[in-house]
CSV table of C-alpha atoms in Angstrom, one decimal:
chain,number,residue,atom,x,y,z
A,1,UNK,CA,14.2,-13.3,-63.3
A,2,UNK,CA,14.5,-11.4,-59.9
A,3,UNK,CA,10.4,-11.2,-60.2
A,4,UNK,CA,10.2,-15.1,-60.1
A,5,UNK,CA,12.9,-15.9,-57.8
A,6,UNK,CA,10.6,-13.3,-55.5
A,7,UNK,CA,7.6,-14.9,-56.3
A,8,UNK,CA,9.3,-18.8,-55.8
A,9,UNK,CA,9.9,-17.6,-52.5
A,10,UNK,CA,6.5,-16.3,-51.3
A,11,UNK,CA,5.0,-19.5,-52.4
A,12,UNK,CA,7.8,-21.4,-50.5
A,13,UNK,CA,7.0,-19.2,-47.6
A,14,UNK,CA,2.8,-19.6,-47.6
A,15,UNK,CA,3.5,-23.6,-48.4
A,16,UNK,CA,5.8,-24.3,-45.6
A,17,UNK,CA,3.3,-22.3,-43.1
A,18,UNK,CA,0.5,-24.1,-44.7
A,19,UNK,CA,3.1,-27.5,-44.0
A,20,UNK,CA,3.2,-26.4,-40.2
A,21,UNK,CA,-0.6,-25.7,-39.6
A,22,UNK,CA,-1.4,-29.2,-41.0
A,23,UNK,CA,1.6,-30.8,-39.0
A,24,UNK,CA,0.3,-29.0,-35.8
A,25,UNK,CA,-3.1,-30.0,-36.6
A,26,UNK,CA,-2.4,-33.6,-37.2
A,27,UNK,CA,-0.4,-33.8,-33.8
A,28,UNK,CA,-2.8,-32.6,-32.2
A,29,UNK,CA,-5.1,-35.3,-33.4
A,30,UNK,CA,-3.0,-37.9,-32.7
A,31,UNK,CA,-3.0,-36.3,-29.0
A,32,UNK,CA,-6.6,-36.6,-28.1
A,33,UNK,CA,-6.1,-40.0,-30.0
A,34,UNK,CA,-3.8,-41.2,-27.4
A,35,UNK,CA,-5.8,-39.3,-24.7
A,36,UNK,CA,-8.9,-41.8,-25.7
A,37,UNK,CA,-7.0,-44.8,-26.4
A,38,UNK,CA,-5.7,-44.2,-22.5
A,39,UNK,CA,-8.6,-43.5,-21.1
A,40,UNK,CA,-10.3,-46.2,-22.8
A,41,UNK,CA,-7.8,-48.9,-21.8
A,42,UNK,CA,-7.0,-47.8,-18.0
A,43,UNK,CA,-10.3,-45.8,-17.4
A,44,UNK,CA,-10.5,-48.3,-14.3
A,45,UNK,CA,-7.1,-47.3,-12.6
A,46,UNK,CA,-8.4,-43.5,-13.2
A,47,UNK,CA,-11.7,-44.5,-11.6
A,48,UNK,CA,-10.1,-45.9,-8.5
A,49,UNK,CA,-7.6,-43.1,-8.2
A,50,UNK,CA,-11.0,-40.7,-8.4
A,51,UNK,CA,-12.9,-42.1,-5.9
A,52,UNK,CA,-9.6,-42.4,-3.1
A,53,UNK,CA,-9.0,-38.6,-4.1
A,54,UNK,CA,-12.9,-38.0,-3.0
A,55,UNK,CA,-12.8,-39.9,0.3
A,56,UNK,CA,-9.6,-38.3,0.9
A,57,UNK,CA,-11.1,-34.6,0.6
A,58,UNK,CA,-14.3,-35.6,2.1
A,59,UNK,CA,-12.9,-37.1,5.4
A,60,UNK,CA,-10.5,-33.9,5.5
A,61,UNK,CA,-12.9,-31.0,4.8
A,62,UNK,CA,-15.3,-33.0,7.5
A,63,UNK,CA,-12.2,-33.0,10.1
A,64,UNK,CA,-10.5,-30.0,9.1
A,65,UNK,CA,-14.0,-27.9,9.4
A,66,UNK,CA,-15.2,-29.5,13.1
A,67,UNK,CA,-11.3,-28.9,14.6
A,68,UNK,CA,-11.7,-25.5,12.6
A,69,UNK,CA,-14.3,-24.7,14.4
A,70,UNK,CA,-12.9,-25.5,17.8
A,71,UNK,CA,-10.0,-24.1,17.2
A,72,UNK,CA,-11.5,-20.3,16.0
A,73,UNK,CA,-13.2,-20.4,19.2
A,74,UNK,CA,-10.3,-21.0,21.2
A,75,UNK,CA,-8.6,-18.6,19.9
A,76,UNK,CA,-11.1,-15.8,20.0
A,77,UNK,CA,-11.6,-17.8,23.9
A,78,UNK,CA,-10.3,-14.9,27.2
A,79,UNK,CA,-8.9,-18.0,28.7
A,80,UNK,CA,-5.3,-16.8,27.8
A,81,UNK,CA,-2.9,-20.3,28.1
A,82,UNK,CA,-5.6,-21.5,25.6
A,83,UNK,CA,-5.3,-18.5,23.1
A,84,UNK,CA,-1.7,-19.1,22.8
A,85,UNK,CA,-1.7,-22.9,22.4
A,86,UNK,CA,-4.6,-22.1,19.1
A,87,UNK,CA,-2.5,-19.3,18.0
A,88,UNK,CA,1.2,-21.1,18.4
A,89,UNK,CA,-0.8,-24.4,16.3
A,90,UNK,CA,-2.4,-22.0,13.5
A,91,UNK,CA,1.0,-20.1,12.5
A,92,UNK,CA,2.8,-23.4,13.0
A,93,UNK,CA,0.7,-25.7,10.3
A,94,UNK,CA,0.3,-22.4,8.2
A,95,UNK,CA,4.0,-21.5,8.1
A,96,UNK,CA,5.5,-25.3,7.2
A,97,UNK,CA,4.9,-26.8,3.7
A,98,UNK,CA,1.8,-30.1,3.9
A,99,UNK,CA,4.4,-32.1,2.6
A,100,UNK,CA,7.0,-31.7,5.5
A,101,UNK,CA,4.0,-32.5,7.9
A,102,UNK,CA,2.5,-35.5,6.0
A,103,UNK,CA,6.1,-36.9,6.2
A,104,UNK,CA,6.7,-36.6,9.9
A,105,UNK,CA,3.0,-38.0,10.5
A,106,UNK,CA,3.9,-40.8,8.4
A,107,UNK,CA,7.3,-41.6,8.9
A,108,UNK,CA,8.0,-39.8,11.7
A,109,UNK,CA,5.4,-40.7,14.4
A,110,UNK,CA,5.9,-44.6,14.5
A,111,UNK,CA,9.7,-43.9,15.1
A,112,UNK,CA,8.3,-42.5,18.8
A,113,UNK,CA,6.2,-45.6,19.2
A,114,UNK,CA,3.0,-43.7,17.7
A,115,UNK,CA,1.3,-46.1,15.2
A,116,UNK,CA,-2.3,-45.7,13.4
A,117,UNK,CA,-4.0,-49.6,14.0
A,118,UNK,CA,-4.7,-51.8,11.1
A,119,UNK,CA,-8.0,-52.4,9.6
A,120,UNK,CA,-7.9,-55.5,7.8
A,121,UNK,CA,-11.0,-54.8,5.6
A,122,UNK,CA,-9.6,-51.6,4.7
A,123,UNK,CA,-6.4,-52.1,2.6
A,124,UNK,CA,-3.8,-49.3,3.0
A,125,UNK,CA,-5.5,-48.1,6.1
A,126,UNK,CA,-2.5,-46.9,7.7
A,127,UNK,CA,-1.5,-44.6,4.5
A,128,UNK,CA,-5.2,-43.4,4.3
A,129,UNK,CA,-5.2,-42.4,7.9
A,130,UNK,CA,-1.9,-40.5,7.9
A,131,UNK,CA,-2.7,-38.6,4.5
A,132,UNK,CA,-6.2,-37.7,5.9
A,133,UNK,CA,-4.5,-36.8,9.3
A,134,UNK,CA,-2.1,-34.8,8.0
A,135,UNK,CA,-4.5,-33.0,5.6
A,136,UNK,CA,-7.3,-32.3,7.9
A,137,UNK,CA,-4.1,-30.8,10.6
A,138,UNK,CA,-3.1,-28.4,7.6
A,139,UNK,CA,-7.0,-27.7,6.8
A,140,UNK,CA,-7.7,-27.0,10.2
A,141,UNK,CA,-5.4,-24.2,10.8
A,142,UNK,CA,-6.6,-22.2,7.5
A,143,UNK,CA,-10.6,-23.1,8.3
A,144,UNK,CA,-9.8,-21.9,11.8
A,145,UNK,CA,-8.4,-18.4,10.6
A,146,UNK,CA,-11.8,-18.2,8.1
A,147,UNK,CA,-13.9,-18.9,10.8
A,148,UNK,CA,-12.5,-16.4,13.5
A,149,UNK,CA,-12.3,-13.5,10.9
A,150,UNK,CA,-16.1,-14.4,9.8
A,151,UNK,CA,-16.9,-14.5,13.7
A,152,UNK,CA,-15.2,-11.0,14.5
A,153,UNK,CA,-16.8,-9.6,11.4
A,154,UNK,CA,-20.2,-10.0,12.8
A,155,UNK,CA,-21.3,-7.1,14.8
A,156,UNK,CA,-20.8,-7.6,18.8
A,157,UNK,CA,-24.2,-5.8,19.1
A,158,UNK,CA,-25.7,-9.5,18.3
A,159,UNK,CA,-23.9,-11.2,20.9
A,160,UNK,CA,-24.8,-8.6,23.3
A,161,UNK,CA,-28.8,-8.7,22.2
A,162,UNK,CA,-28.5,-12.4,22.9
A,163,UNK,CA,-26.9,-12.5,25.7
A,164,UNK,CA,-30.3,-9.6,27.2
A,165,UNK,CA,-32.5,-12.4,25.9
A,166,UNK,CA,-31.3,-15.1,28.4
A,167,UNK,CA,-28.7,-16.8,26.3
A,168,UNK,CA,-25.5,-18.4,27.6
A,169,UNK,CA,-22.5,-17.4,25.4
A,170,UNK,CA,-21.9,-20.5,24.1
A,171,UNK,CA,-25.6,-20.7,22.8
A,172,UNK,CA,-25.5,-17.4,21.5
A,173,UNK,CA,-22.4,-17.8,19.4
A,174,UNK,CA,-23.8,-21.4,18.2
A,175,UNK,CA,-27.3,-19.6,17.7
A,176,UNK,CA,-26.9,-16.5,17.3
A,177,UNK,CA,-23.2,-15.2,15.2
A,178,UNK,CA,-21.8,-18.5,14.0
A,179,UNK,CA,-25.2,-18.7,11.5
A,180,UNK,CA,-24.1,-14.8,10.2
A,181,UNK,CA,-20.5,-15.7,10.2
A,182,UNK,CA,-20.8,-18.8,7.9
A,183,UNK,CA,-22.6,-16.3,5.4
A,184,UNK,CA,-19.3,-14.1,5.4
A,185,UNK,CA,-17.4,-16.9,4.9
A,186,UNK,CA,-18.9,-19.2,2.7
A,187,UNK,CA,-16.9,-17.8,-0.2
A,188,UNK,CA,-13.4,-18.2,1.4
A,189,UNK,CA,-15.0,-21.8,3.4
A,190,UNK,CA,-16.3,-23.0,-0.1
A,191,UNK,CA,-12.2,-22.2,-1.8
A,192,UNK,CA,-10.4,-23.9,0.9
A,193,UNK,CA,-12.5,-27.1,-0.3
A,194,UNK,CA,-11.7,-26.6,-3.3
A,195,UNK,CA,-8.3,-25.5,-2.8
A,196,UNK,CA,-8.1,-29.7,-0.4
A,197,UNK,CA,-9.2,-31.4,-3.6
A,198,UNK,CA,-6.4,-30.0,-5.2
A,199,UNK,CA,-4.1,-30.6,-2.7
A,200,UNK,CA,-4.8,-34.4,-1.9
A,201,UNK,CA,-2.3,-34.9,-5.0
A,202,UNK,CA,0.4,-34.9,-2.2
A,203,UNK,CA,-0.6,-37.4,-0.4
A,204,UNK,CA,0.7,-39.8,-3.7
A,205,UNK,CA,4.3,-39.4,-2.4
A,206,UNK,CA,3.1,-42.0,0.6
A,207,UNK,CA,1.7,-44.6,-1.7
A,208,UNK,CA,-1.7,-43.7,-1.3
A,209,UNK,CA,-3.3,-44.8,-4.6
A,210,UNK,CA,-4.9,-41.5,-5.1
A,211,UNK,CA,-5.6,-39.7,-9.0
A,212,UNK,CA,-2.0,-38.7,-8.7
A,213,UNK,CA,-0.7,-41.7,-7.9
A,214,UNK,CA,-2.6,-44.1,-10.4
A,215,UNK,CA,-1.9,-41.7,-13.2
A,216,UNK,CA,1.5,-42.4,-12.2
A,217,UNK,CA,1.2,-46.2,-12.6
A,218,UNK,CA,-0.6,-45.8,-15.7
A,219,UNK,CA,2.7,-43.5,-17.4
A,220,UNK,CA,4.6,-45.8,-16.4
A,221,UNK,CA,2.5,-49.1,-18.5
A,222,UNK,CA,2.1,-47.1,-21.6
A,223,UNK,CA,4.7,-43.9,-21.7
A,224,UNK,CA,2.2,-41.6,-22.5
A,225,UNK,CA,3.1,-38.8,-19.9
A,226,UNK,CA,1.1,-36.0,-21.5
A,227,UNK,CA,-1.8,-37.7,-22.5
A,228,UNK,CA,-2.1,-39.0,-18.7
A,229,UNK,CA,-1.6,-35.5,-17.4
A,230,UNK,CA,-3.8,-34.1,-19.5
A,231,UNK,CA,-6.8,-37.0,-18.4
A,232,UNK,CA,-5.5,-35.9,-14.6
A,233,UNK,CA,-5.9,-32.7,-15.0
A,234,UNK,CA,-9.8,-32.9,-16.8
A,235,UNK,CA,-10.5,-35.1,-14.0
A,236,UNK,CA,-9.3,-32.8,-11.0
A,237,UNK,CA,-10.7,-30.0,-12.8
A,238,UNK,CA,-14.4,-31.6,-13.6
A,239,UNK,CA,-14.5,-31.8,-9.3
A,240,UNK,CA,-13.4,-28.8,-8.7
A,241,UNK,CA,-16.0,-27.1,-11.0
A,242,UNK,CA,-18.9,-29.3,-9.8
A,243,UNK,CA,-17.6,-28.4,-5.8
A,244,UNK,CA,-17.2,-24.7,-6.8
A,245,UNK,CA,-20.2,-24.7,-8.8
A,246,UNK,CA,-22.5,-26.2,-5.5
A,247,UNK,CA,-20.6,-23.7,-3.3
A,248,UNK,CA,-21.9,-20.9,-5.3
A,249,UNK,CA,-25.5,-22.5,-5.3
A,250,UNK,CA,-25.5,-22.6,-1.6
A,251,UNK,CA,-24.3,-19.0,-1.3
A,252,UNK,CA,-27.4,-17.8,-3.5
A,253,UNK,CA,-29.4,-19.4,-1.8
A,254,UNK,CA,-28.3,-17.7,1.6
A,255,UNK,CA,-28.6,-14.7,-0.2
A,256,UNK,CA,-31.9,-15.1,-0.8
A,257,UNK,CA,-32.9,-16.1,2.1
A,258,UNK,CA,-31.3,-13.0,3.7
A,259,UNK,CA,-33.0,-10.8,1.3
């Protein structure tokens, strides 16, 4: 008798993991289900949010490099009242969260009578050019800090050599280092794009109808907050693999032409 009841329970005990692998399987089916049936329905609204997200990160890593740039130099610049200023702005945007500065940018400047003008073939224009502002600010100060350490990692024999050959400084750092430097620092240039990709997902909180912000509007029509996620986060992750993916290609291929 105590043999059976053993046995009756074993069974029990295979069946009711059997139960929960086929439960879990099913749910999991009826996941991607929903993840389809969402995409398929509102595949426009994930579009739009897409191609907002890219304009963002493309106006901001084109910003954020160029005052980068300016603002490595003067910070590696012997003109002292000009070090300070650079260094005082890079701790400052590095040391405050982006969404603190995106606010005051936003909300904060028109109280003091600064306004960004309106561009009547460009809806939104004023949200658009306070979350790309405010990004390419933040971006600046960590491009800038890339930059200078790529610059001071280059020997200072090549500035010296170029500087025997005729050159002014300012051509021989634009000629001469900053070409070695971006080798240094493609790796760290190429994750800080990435990284602003990433990051545009802030700029929702403004009304900026970003990825973010239309998966938002989408959970809130159909009350599928996973599957939405889930169709977010494919989305974010298919550009940061193609961006990471080209960043690596060009590094190779500086490689190989050092080689």
């Amino acid at each position: 008798m105590n043999l059976l009841l053993s046995f009756g329970q074993t069974v029990q005990g295979y069946w009711n993991t059997i139960a929960t692998a086929i439960q879990d399987f099913f749910s999991q089916m009826t996941f991607f289900i929903n993840v389809g049936k969402t995409l398929e329905k509102y595949y426009g609204f994930f579009l739009e949010g897409t191609k907002n997200t890219l304009i963002i990160a493309f106006f901001t890593v084109l910003l954020g490099t160029i005052l980068g740039v300016l603002m490595a130099m003067a910070k590696l610049s012997g003109f002292k009242p000009l070090k300070w200023l650079a260094t005082a702005y890079i701790e400052f945007f590095r040391g405050t969260p982006l969404l603190v500065q995106l606010m005051f940018i936003f909300y904060g400047l028109p109280m003091i009578g600064v306004k960004f003008p309106d561009v009547s073939f460009i809806p939104d224009f004023q949200r658009f050019a306070a979350g790309i502002v405010a990004m390419s600010l933040n971006s600046c100060a960590y491009v800038a800090e890339i930059i200078r350490s790529g610059i001071q990692a280059v020997d200072g024999g090549q500035m010296e050599a170029a500087r025997s050959l005729g050159f002014t400084r300012g051509q021989a750092m634009r000629m001469v280092v900053l070409p070695q430097a971006v080798k240094n620092i493609l790796p760290a240039l190429g994750n800080e794009f990435v990284t602003i990709i990433k990051e545009s997902s802030i700029v929702s909180v403004i009304g900026i109808a970003d990825l973010m912000y239309r998966t938002n509007g989408v959970k809130a029509k159909n009350y599928k907050t996973l599957e939405c996620l889930f169709i977010a986060a494919m989305i974010y992750f298919i550009m940061t693999f193609i961006g990471g993916r080209l960043i690596a290609l060009m590094e190779r291929r500086m490689n190989r032409g050092r080689k």
